[in-house]
mmCIF file of N, CA, C and O in Angstrom:
data_model
loop_
_atom_site.group_PDB
_atom_site.id
_atom_site.type_symbol
_atom_site.label_atom_id
_atom_site.label_comp_id
_atom_site.label_asym_id
_atom_site.label_seq_id
_atom_site.Cartn_x
_atom_site.Cartn_y
_atom_site.Cartn_z
ATOM 1 N N UNK S 418 29.536 -5.725 10.129
ATOM 2 C CA UNK S 418 28.722 -5.388 9.907
ATOM 3 C C UNK S 418 27.648 -6.495 9.233
ATOM 4 O O UNK S 418 28.026 -6.954 8.663
ATOM 5 N N UNK S 419 26.443 -6.355 9.793
ATOM 6 C CA UNK S 419 25.846 -7.647 9.932
ATOM 7 C C UNK S 419 24.720 -7.772 10.342
ATOM 8 O O UNK S 419 24.078 -7.629 11.625
ATOM 9 N N UNK S 420 23.356 -8.170 9.138
ATOM 10 C CA UNK S 420 21.940 -7.943 9.584
ATOM 11 C C UNK S 420 21.541 -9.064 9.118
ATOM 12 O O UNK S 420 22.004 -9.750 7.695
ATOM 13 N N UNK S 421 20.717 -9.544 9.685
ATOM 14 C CA UNK S 421 19.480 -10.855 9.643
ATOM 15 C C UNK S 421 17.756 -10.286 8.925
ATOM 16 O O UNK S 421 18.222 -9.801 10.085
ATOM 17 N N UNK S 422 17.203 -10.453 8.168
ATOM 18 C CA UNK S 422 15.888 -10.907 8.016
ATOM 19 C C UNK S 422 14.930 -11.032 7.423
ATOM 20 O O UNK S 422 16.059 -12.575 6.277
ATOM 21 N N UNK S 423 14.186 -11.979 7.629
ATOM 22 C CA UNK S 423 12.982 -12.814 7.397
ATOM 23 C C UNK S 423 12.071 -12.296 6.879
ATOM 24 O O UNK S 423 11.384 -11.326 6.975
ATOM 25 N N UNK S 424 11.575 -12.459 5.151
ATOM 26 C CA UNK S 424 10.254 -12.202 4.792
ATOM 27 C C UNK S 424 9.291 -12.909 4.215
ATOM 28 O O UNK S 424 9.934 -13.277 3.454
ATOM 29 N N UNK S 425 8.337 -13.352 4.253
ATOM 30 C CA UNK S 425 7.242 -13.704 4.003
ATOM 31 C C UNK S 425 7.021 -13.493 2.218
ATOM 32 O O UNK S 425 7.541 -12.574 1.369
ATOM 33 N N UNK S 426 7.328 -14.189 1.329
ATOM 34 C CA UNK S 426 7.193 -14.165 0.147
ATOM 35 C C UNK S 426 5.966 -14.528 -0.588
ATOM 36 O O UNK S 426 4.481 -14.294 0.023
ATOM 37 N N UNK S 427 5.730 -14.096 -1.667
ATOM 38 C CA UNK S 427 3.587 -13.992 -2.369
ATOM 39 C C UNK S 427 3.368 -14.031 -2.893
ATOM 40 O O UNK S 427 4.344 -14.322 -4.043
ATOM 41 N N UNK S 428 2.428 -14.218 -3.825
ATOM 42 C CA UNK S 428 1.769 -14.299 -4.964
ATOM 43 C C UNK S 428 0.431 -13.270 -5.654
ATOM 44 O O UNK S 428 -0.332 -12.660 -4.532
ATOM 45 N N UNK S 429 0.917 -12.924 -6.837
ATOM 46 C CA UNK S 429 0.989 -11.686 -7.462
ATOM 47 C C UNK S 429 -0.571 -11.961 -7.713
ATOM 48 O O UNK S 429 -0.820 -13.026 -8.328
ATOM 49 N N UNK S 430 -1.448 -10.900 -6.538
ATOM 50 C CA UNK S 430 -2.930 -10.836 -7.576
ATOM 51 C C UNK S 430 -3.242 -10.397 -8.765
ATOM 52 O O UNK S 430 -4.278 -9.719 -9.660
ATOM 53 N N UNK S 431 -2.413 -9.226 -8.749
ATOM 54 C CA UNK S 431 -2.730 -7.802 -10.534
ATOM 55 C C UNK S 431 -0.914 -7.710 -9.923
ATOM 56 O O UNK S 431 -0.663 -7.181 -9.058
ATOM 57 N N UNK S 432 -0.727 -7.948 -11.366
ATOM 58 C CA UNK S 432 0.794 -7.987 -11.560
ATOM 59 C C UNK S 432 1.086 -5.969 -12.218
ATOM 60 O O UNK S 432 0.103 -5.551 -12.233
ATOM 61 N N UNK S 433 2.386 -6.195 -11.963
ATOM 62 C CA UNK S 433 2.772 -4.474 -11.807
ATOM 63 C C UNK S 433 2.977 -4.124 -13.566
ATOM 64 O O UNK S 433 3.058 -3.374 -14.118
ATOM 65 N N UNK S 434 3.044 -5.104 -14.139
ATOM 66 C CA UNK S 434 2.588 -4.900 -16.235
ATOM 67 C C UNK S 434 4.047 -3.814 -16.513
ATOM 68 O O UNK S 434 4.079 -3.141 -16.421
ATOM 69 N N UNK S 435 4.585 -4.920 -16.096
ATOM 70 C CA UNK S 435 6.608 -4.122 -17.122
ATOM 71 C C UNK S 435 7.506 -2.972 -15.850
ATOM 72 O O UNK S 435 6.765 -2.881 -14.478
ATOM 73 N N UNK S 436 7.962 -2.750 -16.521
ATOM 74 C CA UNK S 436 8.944 -0.962 -15.773
ATOM 75 C C UNK S 436 9.655 0.177 -15.976
ATOM 76 O O UNK S 436 8.998 0.450 -17.513
ATOM 77 N N UNK S 437 9.573 0.739 -14.918
ATOM 78 C CA UNK S 437 9.071 2.184 -15.747
ATOM 79 C C UNK S 437 11.321 2.582 -15.619
ATOM 80 O O UNK S 437 10.802 3.744 -15.781
ATOM 81 N N UNK S 438 11.490 1.659 -14.373
ATOM 82 C CA UNK S 438 12.457 1.773 -14.505
ATOM 83 C C UNK S 438 13.311 0.866 -14.511
ATOM 84 O O UNK S 438 13.835 -0.071 -13.570
ATOM 85 N N UNK S 439 13.993 0.269 -16.129
ATOM 86 C CA UNK S 439 14.883 -0.881 -15.547
ATOM 87 C C UNK S 439 16.491 -0.883 -15.440
ATOM 88 O O UNK S 439 16.764 -2.230 -14.256
ATOM 89 N N UNK S 440 17.101 -0.156 -15.045
ATOM 90 C CA UNK S 440 17.613 0.636 -14.107
ATOM 91 C C UNK S 440 18.228 -0.646 -12.829
ATOM 92 O O UNK S 440 18.543 -1.452 -12.244
ATOM 93 N N UNK S 441 16.725 0.293 -12.226
ATOM 94 C CA UNK S 441 17.225 -0.543 -10.772
ATOM 95 C C UNK S 441 15.428 -1.240 -10.592
ATOM 96 O O UNK S 441 14.765 -1.300 -9.397
ATOM 97 N N UNK S 442 15.203 -0.844 -11.597
ATOM 98 C CA UNK S 442 13.819 -2.410 -11.526
ATOM 99 C C UNK S 442 12.528 -2.048 -10.405
ATOM 100 O O UNK S 442 12.212 -3.014 -9.993
ATOM 101 N N UNK S 443 12.011 -0.786 -11.001
ATOM 102 C CA UNK S 443 11.229 -0.142 -10.496
ATOM 103 C C UNK S 443 9.828 -0.341 -11.381
ATOM 104 O O UNK S 443 10.327 -0.241 -12.852
ATOM 105 N N UNK S 444 8.586 -0.579 -10.183
ATOM 106 C CA UNK S 444 6.960 -1.519 -11.548
ATOM 107 C C UNK S 444 7.223 -0.215 -11.703
ATOM 108 O O UNK S 444 6.968 0.686 -11.669
ATOM 109 N N UNK S 445 6.594 -0.685 -13.202
ATOM 110 C CA UNK S 445 5.195 0.639 -13.927
ATOM 111 C C UNK S 445 4.091 1.007 -13.401
ATOM 112 O O UNK S 445 3.839 2.168 -12.728
ATOM 113 N N UNK S 446 3.598 0.372 -12.521
ATOM 114 C CA UNK S 446 1.968 0.355 -11.448
ATOM 115 C C UNK S 446 2.467 -0.059 -10.769
ATOM 116 O O UNK S 446 3.287 -0.969 -10.203
ATOM 117 N N UNK S 447 1.473 -0.427 -9.388
ATOM 118 C CA UNK S 447 1.007 -1.096 -8.064
ATOM 119 C C UNK S 447 0.743 -2.198 -8.825
ATOM 120 O O UNK S 447 0.192 -2.414 -9.639
ATOM 121 N N UNK S 448 0.645 -3.197 -6.928
ATOM 122 C CA UNK S 448 0.340 -4.067 -8.191
ATOM 123 C C UNK S 448 0.201 -4.991 -6.335
ATOM 124 O O UNK S 448 -0.249 -3.278 -5.397
ATOM 125 N N UNK S 449 -1.487 -5.853 -6.521
ATOM 126 C CA UNK S 449 -1.449 -6.525 -5.500
ATOM 127 C C UNK S 449 -1.329 -7.849 -5.081
ATOM 128 O O UNK S 449 -1.681 -8.864 -6.305
ATOM 129 N N UNK S 450 -0.836 -8.065 -3.861
ATOM 130 C CA UNK S 450 -0.500 -9.040 -3.776
ATOM 131 C C UNK S 450 -0.749 -10.434 -2.203
ATOM 132 O O UNK S 450 -0.710 -8.897 -1.455
ATOM 133 N N UNK S 451 -0.273 -11.269 -2.376
ATOM 134 C CA UNK S 451 -0.522 -11.841 -0.957
ATOM 135 C C UNK S 451 0.039 -12.305 -0.246
ATOM 136 O O UNK S 451 1.758 -13.528 -0.939
ATOM 137 N N UNK S 452 0.688 -12.178 0.775
ATOM 138 C CA UNK S 452 1.934 -12.594 1.818
ATOM 139 C C UNK S 452 1.241 -14.399 2.094
ATOM 140 O O UNK S 452 0.319 -14.624 2.411
ATOM 141 N N UNK S 453 2.634 -15.038 1.875
ATOM 142 C CA UNK S 453 2.585 -16.447 2.763
ATOM 143 C C UNK S 453 3.383 -16.725 4.228
ATOM 144 O O UNK S 453 4.534 -16.917 3.585
ATOM 145 N N UNK S 454 2.583 -16.119 4.699
ATOM 146 C CA UNK S 454 3.256 -16.980 5.466
ATOM 147 C C UNK S 454 3.414 -17.779 6.320
ATOM 148 O O UNK S 454 5.016 -17.742 7.077
ATOM 149 N N UNK S 455 4.064 -18.938 6.213
ATOM 150 C CA UNK S 455 5.104 -20.050 6.185
ATOM 151 C C UNK S 455 5.798 -20.043 4.679
ATOM 152 O O UNK S 455 7.163 -20.944 5.029
ATOM 153 N N UNK S 456 5.355 -19.414 3.984
ATOM 154 C CA UNK S 456 6.712 -19.614 2.832
ATOM 155 C C UNK S 456 7.805 -18.297 2.710
ATOM 156 O O UNK S 456 7.254 -17.122 2.316
ATOM 157 N N UNK S 457 9.223 -18.343 3.558
ATOM 158 C CA UNK S 457 9.543 -17.459 3.702
ATOM 159 C C UNK S 457 11.484 -17.405 3.258
ATOM 160 O O UNK S 457 11.567 -18.584 3.575
ATOM 161 N N UNK S 458 12.018 -16.001 3.212
ATOM 162 C CA UNK S 458 12.944 -16.250 2.278
ATOM 163 C C UNK S 458 14.021 -15.514 4.485
ATOM 164 O O UNK S 458 13.402 -14.886 4.264
ATOM 165 N N UNK S 459 14.829 -15.951 4.283
ATOM 166 C CA UNK S 459 15.979 -15.032 4.937
ATOM 167 C C UNK S 459 17.334 -14.906 4.454
ATOM 168 O O UNK S 459 17.343 -16.309 4.693
ATOM 169 N N UNK S 460 17.657 -13.396 4.637
ATOM 170 C CA UNK S 460 18.901 -13.061 4.297
ATOM 171 C C UNK S 460 19.488 -12.752 5.107
ATOM 172 O O UNK S 460 19.391 -11.999 6.158
ATOM 173 N N UNK S 461 20.813 -12.709 5.023
ATOM 174 C CA UNK S 461 21.868 -12.043 5.852
ATOM 175 C C UNK S 461 22.502 -11.575 5.300
ATOM 176 O O UNK S 461 23.163 -11.770 4.243
ATOM 177 N N UNK S 462 23.538 -10.172 5.397
ATOM 178 C CA UNK S 462 23.953 -9.681 4.551
ATOM 179 C C UNK S 462 25.104 -8.864 5.398
ATOM 180 O O UNK S 462 24.913 -8.548 6.426
ATOM 181 N N UNK S 463 26.295 -9.389 5.418
ATOM 182 C CA UNK S 463 27.439 -9.576 5.669
ATOM 183 C C UNK S 463 28.349 -8.195 5.204
ATOM 184 O O UNK S 463 28.781 -9.192 4.494
ATOM 185 N N UNK S 464 29.106 -7.628 6.085
ATOM 186 C CA UNK S 464 30.172 -6.428 5.384
ATOM 187 C C UNK S 464 30.733 -7.023 6.009
ATOM 188 O O UNK S 464 31.156 -6.725 7.239
ATOM 189 N N UNK S 465 32.454 -6.903 5.313
ATOM 190 C CA UNK S 465 34.265 -7.812 6.564
ATOM 191 C C UNK S 465 34.879 -6.687 5.669
ATOM 192 O O UNK S 465 35.169 -7.221 4.224
ATOM 193 N N UNK S 466 36.208 -6.292 5.770
ATOM 194 C CA UNK S 466 36.928 -5.927 5.495
ATOM 195 C C UNK S 466 37.975 -7.875 4.659
ATOM 196 O O UNK S 466 38.796 -6.934 3.815
ATOM 197 N N UNK S 467 37.714 -8.102 5.635
ATOM 198 C CA UNK S 467 38.219 -9.660 5.109
ATOM 199 C C UNK S 467 38.008 -9.743 4.007
ATOM 200 O O UNK S 467 38.549 -10.317 2.789
ATOM 201 N N UNK S 468 36.411 -9.703 2.713
ATOM 202 C CA UNK S 468 36.145 -10.027 1.729
ATOM 203 C C UNK S 468 36.951 -8.830 0.897
ATOM 204 O O UNK S 468 36.617 -8.389 1.059
ATOM 205 N N UNK S 469 37.452 -9.814 -0.393
ATOM 206 C CA UNK S 469 37.934 -9.513 -1.591
ATOM 207 C C UNK S 469 37.154 -8.702 -2.634
ATOM 208 O O UNK S 469 37.163 -8.133 -3.780
ATOM 209 N N UNK S 470 35.966 -9.963 -2.558
ATOM 210 C CA UNK S 470 34.376 -9.792 -3.556
ATOM 211 C C UNK S 470 33.726 -9.960 -2.621
ATOM 212 O O UNK S 470 33.076 -10.238 -1.831
ATOM 213 N N UNK S 471 32.309 -9.441 -3.607
ATOM 214 C CA UNK S 471 30.951 -9.552 -3.455
ATOM 215 C C UNK S 471 30.958 -11.217 -3.301
ATOM 216 O O UNK S 471 31.086 -11.441 -4.169
ATOM 217 N N UNK S 472 29.498 -11.688 -2.172
ATOM 218 C CA UNK S 472 29.962 -12.814 -2.474
ATOM 219 C C UNK S 472 28.116 -13.546 -2.916
ATOM 220 O O UNK S 472 27.451 -13.061 -1.085
ATOM 221 N N UNK S 473 27.589 -13.962 -3.686
ATOM 222 C CA UNK S 473 26.153 -14.175 -2.832
ATOM 223 C C UNK S 473 26.145 -15.484 -2.788
ATOM 224 O O UNK S 473 25.968 -16.039 -3.747
ATOM 225 N N UNK S 474 25.345 -15.996 -1.814
ATOM 226 C CA UNK S 474 25.258 -17.328 -1.920
ATOM 227 C C UNK S 474 23.435 -17.746 -1.855
ATOM 228 O O UNK S 474 23.171 -17.175 -0.644
ATOM 229 N N UNK S 475 22.873 -18.683 -2.506
ATOM 230 C CA UNK S 475 21.568 -18.897 -2.692
ATOM 231 C C UNK S 475 21.617 -19.808 -2.009
ATOM 232 O O UNK S 475 21.746 -20.931 -3.084
ATOM 233 N N UNK S 476 20.371 -20.585 -0.977
ATOM 234 C CA UNK S 476 20.056 -22.013 -0.750
ATOM 235 C C UNK S 476 21.601 -23.175 -0.953
ATOM 236 O O UNK S 476 21.364 -24.472 -1.111
ATOM 237 N N UNK S 477 22.347 -22.912 -0.532
ATOM 238 C CA UNK S 477 24.268 -23.205 -0.059
ATOM 239 C C UNK S 477 24.802 -23.124 -1.418
ATOM 240 O O UNK S 477 25.556 -23.700 -1.384
ATOM 241 N N UNK S 478 23.957 -22.871 -2.348
ATOM 242 C CA UNK S 478 25.071 -22.425 -4.187
ATOM 243 C C UNK S 478 25.178 -21.095 -4.307
ATOM 244 O O UNK S 478 24.859 -20.353 -4.310
ATOM 245 N N UNK S 479 26.693 -20.931 -3.913
ATOM 246 C CA UNK S 479 27.566 -20.163 -4.707
ATOM 247 C C UNK S 479 26.840 -19.569 -6.195
ATOM 248 O O UNK S 479 27.071 -20.588 -7.384
ATOM 249 N N UNK S 480 26.315 -18.173 -5.968
ATOM 250 C CA UNK S 480 26.259 -17.732 -7.380
ATOM 251 C C UNK S 480 26.370 -16.517 -8.371
ATOM 252 O O UNK S 480 27.150 -15.329 -7.628
ATOM 253 N N UNK S 481 26.411 -16.735 -9.607
ATOM 254 C CA UNK S 481 27.860 -15.986 -9.988
ATOM 255 C C UNK S 481 27.051 -16.166 -11.411
ATOM 256 O O UNK S 481 25.357 -15.654 -11.793
ATOM 257 N N UNK S 482 27.328 -14.267 -12.184
ATOM 258 C CA UNK S 482 26.880 -13.885 -13.567
ATOM 259 C C UNK S 482 25.158 -13.056 -13.183
ATOM 260 O O UNK S 482 25.672 -12.006 -12.495
ATOM 261 N N UNK S 483 24.938 -12.457 -13.780
ATOM 262 C CA UNK S 483 23.680 -11.457 -13.880
ATOM 263 C C UNK S 483 23.099 -11.705 -12.617
ATOM 264 O O UNK S 483 22.200 -10.651 -12.099
ATOM 265 N N UNK S 484 22.278 -13.086 -12.392
ATOM 266 C CA UNK S 484 22.251 -13.011 -10.757
ATOM 267 C C UNK S 484 23.033 -11.824 -9.917
ATOM 268 O O UNK S 484 21.761 -11.796 -8.850
ATOM 269 N N UNK S 485 24.196 -12.702 -9.416
ATOM 270 C CA UNK S 485 25.015 -12.038 -8.656
ATOM 271 C C UNK S 485 24.993 -10.647 -8.636
ATOM 272 O O UNK S 485 24.394 -9.650 -8.088
ATOM 273 N N UNK S 486 25.496 -10.105 -10.128
ATOM 274 C CA UNK S 486 24.901 -8.645 -10.351
ATOM 275 C C UNK S 486 24.266 -7.797 -9.818
ATOM 276 O O UNK S 486 24.271 -6.897 -9.945
ATOM 277 N N UNK S 487 23.610 -8.308 -10.626
ATOM 278 C CA UNK S 487 21.498 -7.729 -10.125
ATOM 279 C C UNK S 487 21.771 -7.125 -8.089
ATOM 280 O O UNK S 487 21.758 -6.292 -7.817
ATOM 281 N N UNK S 488 22.052 -8.810 -7.433
ATOM 282 C CA UNK S 488 22.688 -8.625 -6.201
ATOM 283 C C UNK S 488 23.526 -7.120 -5.861
ATOM 284 O O UNK S 488 23.634 -6.218 -4.896
ATOM 285 N N UNK S 489 24.422 -7.159 -7.362
ATOM 286 C CA UNK S 489 26.526 -6.544 -6.283
ATOM 287 C C UNK S 489 25.833 -4.412 -6.712
ATOM 288 O O UNK S 489 26.023 -3.694 -5.921
ATOM 289 N N UNK S 490 24.532 -5.078 -7.801
ATOM 290 C CA UNK S 490 24.271 -3.696 -8.089
ATOM 291 C C UNK S 490 23.403 -2.412 -7.113
ATOM 292 O O UNK S 490 23.716 -1.802 -6.667
ATOM 293 N N UNK S 491 22.635 -3.244 -6.021
ATOM 294 C CA UNK S 491 22.150 -3.273 -4.870
ATOM 295 C C UNK S 491 23.357 -2.890 -3.954
ATOM 296 O O UNK S 491 22.731 -1.842 -3.394
ATOM 297 N N UNK S 492 23.806 -2.915 -4.142
ATOM 298 C CA UNK S 492 25.475 -3.584 -3.025
ATOM 299 C C UNK S 492 25.988 -2.063 -2.534
ATOM 300 O O UNK S 492 25.687 -1.006 -1.557
ATOM 301 N N UNK S 493 26.150 -1.884 -4.547
ATOM 302 C CA UNK S 493 26.536 -0.644 -4.516
ATOM 303 C C UNK S 493 26.090 0.351 -4.931
ATOM 304 O O UNK S 493 26.284 1.566 -3.726
ATOM 305 N N UNK S 494 24.999 0.619 -4.742
ATOM 306 C CA UNK S 494 23.909 2.113 -4.312
ATOM 307 C C UNK S 494 24.278 1.847 -2.604
ATOM 308 O O UNK S 494 24.367 2.986 -2.711
ATOM 309 N N UNK S 495 23.334 1.023 -1.796
ATOM 310 C CA UNK S 495 24.303 1.463 -0.615
ATOM 311 C C UNK S 495 25.035 1.910 -0.823
ATOM 312 O O UNK S 495 25.722 2.371 0.103
ATOM 313 N N UNK S 496 26.254 1.667 -0.775
ATOM 314 C CA UNK S 496 28.058 1.166 -0.110
ATOM 315 C C UNK S 496 27.931 3.412 -1.126
ATOM 316 O O UNK S 496 28.921 3.511 -0.757
ATOM 317 N N UNK S 497 27.728 3.837 -1.697
ATOM 318 C CA UNK S 497 27.167 4.511 -2.298
ATOM 319 C C UNK S 497 26.787 5.667 -1.934
ATOM 320 O O UNK S 497 27.443 6.836 -1.217
ATOM 321 N N UNK S 498 25.789 5.292 -1.376
ATOM 322 C CA UNK S 498 24.511 5.888 -0.054
ATOM 323 C C UNK S 498 25.497 6.240 0.898
ATOM 324 O O UNK S 498 25.524 7.914 1.884
ATOM 325 N N UNK S 499 26.233 5.605 1.905
ATOM 326 C CA UNK S 499 26.538 5.377 3.033
ATOM 327 C C UNK S 499 27.715 6.014 2.892
ATOM 328 O O UNK S 499 29.424 5.907 3.820
ATOM 329 N N UNK S 500 29.516 5.495 1.578
ATOM 330 C CA UNK S 500 30.381 6.778 2.259
ATOM 331 C C UNK S 500 31.354 5.423 1.710
ATOM 332 O O UNK S 500 32.648 6.052 2.063
ATOM 333 N N UNK S 501 31.636 4.263 2.213
ATOM 334 C CA UNK S 501 31.998 2.348 2.894
ATOM 335 C C UNK S 501 32.215 1.788 0.794
ATOM 336 O O UNK S 501 31.667 2.057 -0.035
ATOM 337 N N UNK S 502 33.513 1.627 0.758
ATOM 338 C CA UNK S 502 33.436 0.051 -0.168
ATOM 339 C C UNK S 502 33.701 -1.174 0.528
ATOM 340 O O UNK S 502 34.234 -2.220 -0.251
ATOM 341 N N UNK S 503 33.540 -1.510 1.213
ATOM 342 C CA UNK S 503 33.435 -2.856 2.091
ATOM 343 C C UNK S 503 33.196 -3.765 1.063
ATOM 344 O O UNK S 503 32.041 -3.254 1.305
ATOM 345 N N UNK S 504 33.352 -5.345 1.056
ATOM 346 C CA UNK S 504 31.964 -6.332 0.340
ATOM 347 C C UNK S 504 32.186 -6.632 1.354
ATOM 348 O O UNK S 504 31.802 -6.992 2.629
ATOM 349 N N UNK S 505 30.301 -7.579 0.297
ATOM 350 C CA UNK S 505 30.064 -7.718 1.326
ATOM 351 C C UNK S 505 29.622 -9.554 0.859
ATOM 352 O O UNK S 505 29.296 -10.370 -0.655
ATOM 353 N N UNK S 506 29.034 -10.198 2.189
ATOM 354 C CA UNK S 506 28.448 -11.392 1.204
ATOM 355 C C UNK S 506 27.450 -11.593 1.964
ATOM 356 O O UNK S 506 26.719 -11.590 3.133
ATOM 357 N N UNK S 507 26.090 -12.236 -0.051
ATOM 358 C CA UNK S 507 24.716 -12.105 0.614
ATOM 359 C C UNK S 507 24.549 -13.506 0.601
ATOM 360 O O UNK S 507 24.659 -14.393 -0.094
ATOM 361 N N UNK S 508 23.533 -14.014 1.725
ATOM 362 C CA UNK S 508 23.438 -15.842 2.162
ATOM 363 C C UNK S 508 21.519 -15.641 1.619
ATOM 364 O O UNK S 508 21.128 -14.786 3.168
ATOM 365 N N UNK S 509 21.220 -15.707 0.780
ATOM 366 C CA UNK S 509 19.644 -16.160 1.334
ATOM 367 C C UNK S 509 18.567 -17.194 0.739
ATOM 368 O O UNK S 509 19.483 -18.293 0.745
ATOM 369 N N UNK S 510 18.417 -18.043 1.274
ATOM 370 C CA UNK S 510 17.888 -19.240 2.154
ATOM 371 C C UNK S 510 16.470 -19.164 1.345
ATOM 372 O O UNK S 510 15.299 -18.273 2.911
ATOM 373 N N UNK S 511 16.333 -19.574 0.910
ATOM 374 C CA UNK S 511 14.424 -19.921 1.272
ATOM 375 C C UNK S 511 13.577 -21.414 2.180
ATOM 376 O O UNK S 511 14.242 -21.879 1.731
ATOM 377 N N UNK S 512 12.233 -21.196 2.917
ATOM 378 C CA UNK S 512 11.925 -22.133 3.246
ATOM 379 C C UNK S 512 10.459 -23.308 1.863
ATOM 380 O O UNK S 512 10.198 -23.925 2.147
ATOM 381 N N UNK S 513 11.082 -22.679 0.467
ATOM 382 C CA UNK S 513 10.198 -23.597 -0.223
ATOM 383 C C UNK S 513 11.243 -23.574 -1.746
ATOM 384 O O UNK S 513 11.997 -22.823 -2.430
ATOM 385 N N UNK S 514 10.589 -24.478 -2.391
ATOM 386 C CA UNK S 514 11.199 -24.212 -3.878
ATOM 387 C C UNK S 514 10.962 -23.591 -5.376
ATOM 388 O O UNK S 514 10.256 -23.012 -4.856
ATOM 389 N N UNK S 515 12.817 -22.923 -5.584
ATOM 390 C CA UNK S 515 12.545 -21.365 -5.952
ATOM 391 C C UNK S 515 12.029 -22.531 -8.103
ATOM 392 O O UNK S 515 12.069 -23.318 -7.866
ATOM 393 N N UNK S 516 11.643 -21.389 -8.229
ATOM 394 C CA UNK S 516 11.249 -21.601 -10.098
ATOM 395 C C UNK S 516 9.623 -21.861 -9.917
ATOM 396 O O UNK S 516 8.668 -22.461 -10.513
ATOM 397 N N UNK S 517 9.485 -22.097 -8.214
ATOM 398 C CA UNK S 517 7.679 -22.688 -7.941
ATOM 399 C C UNK S 517 6.716 -21.770 -8.464
ATOM 400 O O UNK S 517 5.658 -21.824 -8.399
ATOM 401 N N UNK S 518 7.143 -20.670 -8.853
ATOM 402 C CA UNK S 518 5.634 -19.409 -8.632
ATOM 403 C C UNK S 518 5.078 -18.779 -7.541
ATOM 404 O O UNK S 518 4.847 -17.685 -7.531
ATOM 405 N N UNK S 519 6.004 -18.503 -6.823
ATOM 406 C CA UNK S 519 5.787 -17.656 -5.572
ATOM 407 C C UNK S 519 7.281 -16.990 -5.502
ATOM 408 O O UNK S 519 8.670 -17.010 -6.159
ATOM 409 N N UNK S 520 7.222 -15.856 -4.967
ATOM 410 C CA UNK S 520 7.719 -14.285 -5.946
ATOM 411 C C UNK S 520 9.245 -14.774 -4.286
ATOM 412 O O UNK S 520 9.566 -13.645 -3.640
ATOM 413 N N UNK S 521 9.825 -15.158 -5.242
ATOM 414 C CA UNK S 521 11.118 -15.426 -4.179
ATOM 415 C C UNK S 521 12.019 -14.803 -4.311
ATOM 416 O O UNK S 521 13.192 -13.597 -2.886
ATOM 417 N N UNK S 522 12.357 -13.648 -5.186
ATOM 418 C CA UNK S 522 13.112 -12.436 -5.629
ATOM 419 C C UNK S 522 12.370 -11.325 -4.898
ATOM 420 O O UNK S 522 13.167 -11.321 -3.565
ATOM 421 N N UNK S 523 11.193 -11.663 -4.565
ATOM 422 C CA UNK S 523 10.184 -10.223 -3.715
ATOM 423 C C UNK S 523 10.711 -10.473 -2.022
ATOM 424 O O UNK S 523 11.141 -9.250 -1.101
ATOM 425 N N UNK S 524 10.676 -12.035 -2.260
ATOM 426 C CA UNK S 524 10.845 -11.591 -0.157
ATOM 427 C C UNK S 524 12.216 -12.047 0.039
ATOM 428 O O UNK S 524 12.563 -11.503 1.179
ATOM 429 N N UNK S 525 13.082 -12.360 -0.979
ATOM 430 C CA UNK S 525 14.930 -11.880 -0.655
ATOM 431 C C UNK S 525 14.765 -10.941 -0.922
ATOM 432 O O UNK S 525 16.123 -10.018 -0.110
#
């Protein structure tokens, strides 16, 4: 199973100001933001029985640690809801610089 999606990054005009659920990373309040149609993230998620563990690749770099674990938690929620245990490779590519103040995590 493999799917690819492309989404625009955004810049918040009104930020959400905190989280109402830290575990799920849900915002306390709504926010208003602008999409940046030329700044985008393309993400592919592939589930395959040949994968022995989940893998996160960001802009061609294998990511480990807390950043990877946040993605794995989302994969685990999907696996639990669908009743599968298959591991996945998540590969995401931004066409703009990371850490530039543009919400790459939102587009990812």
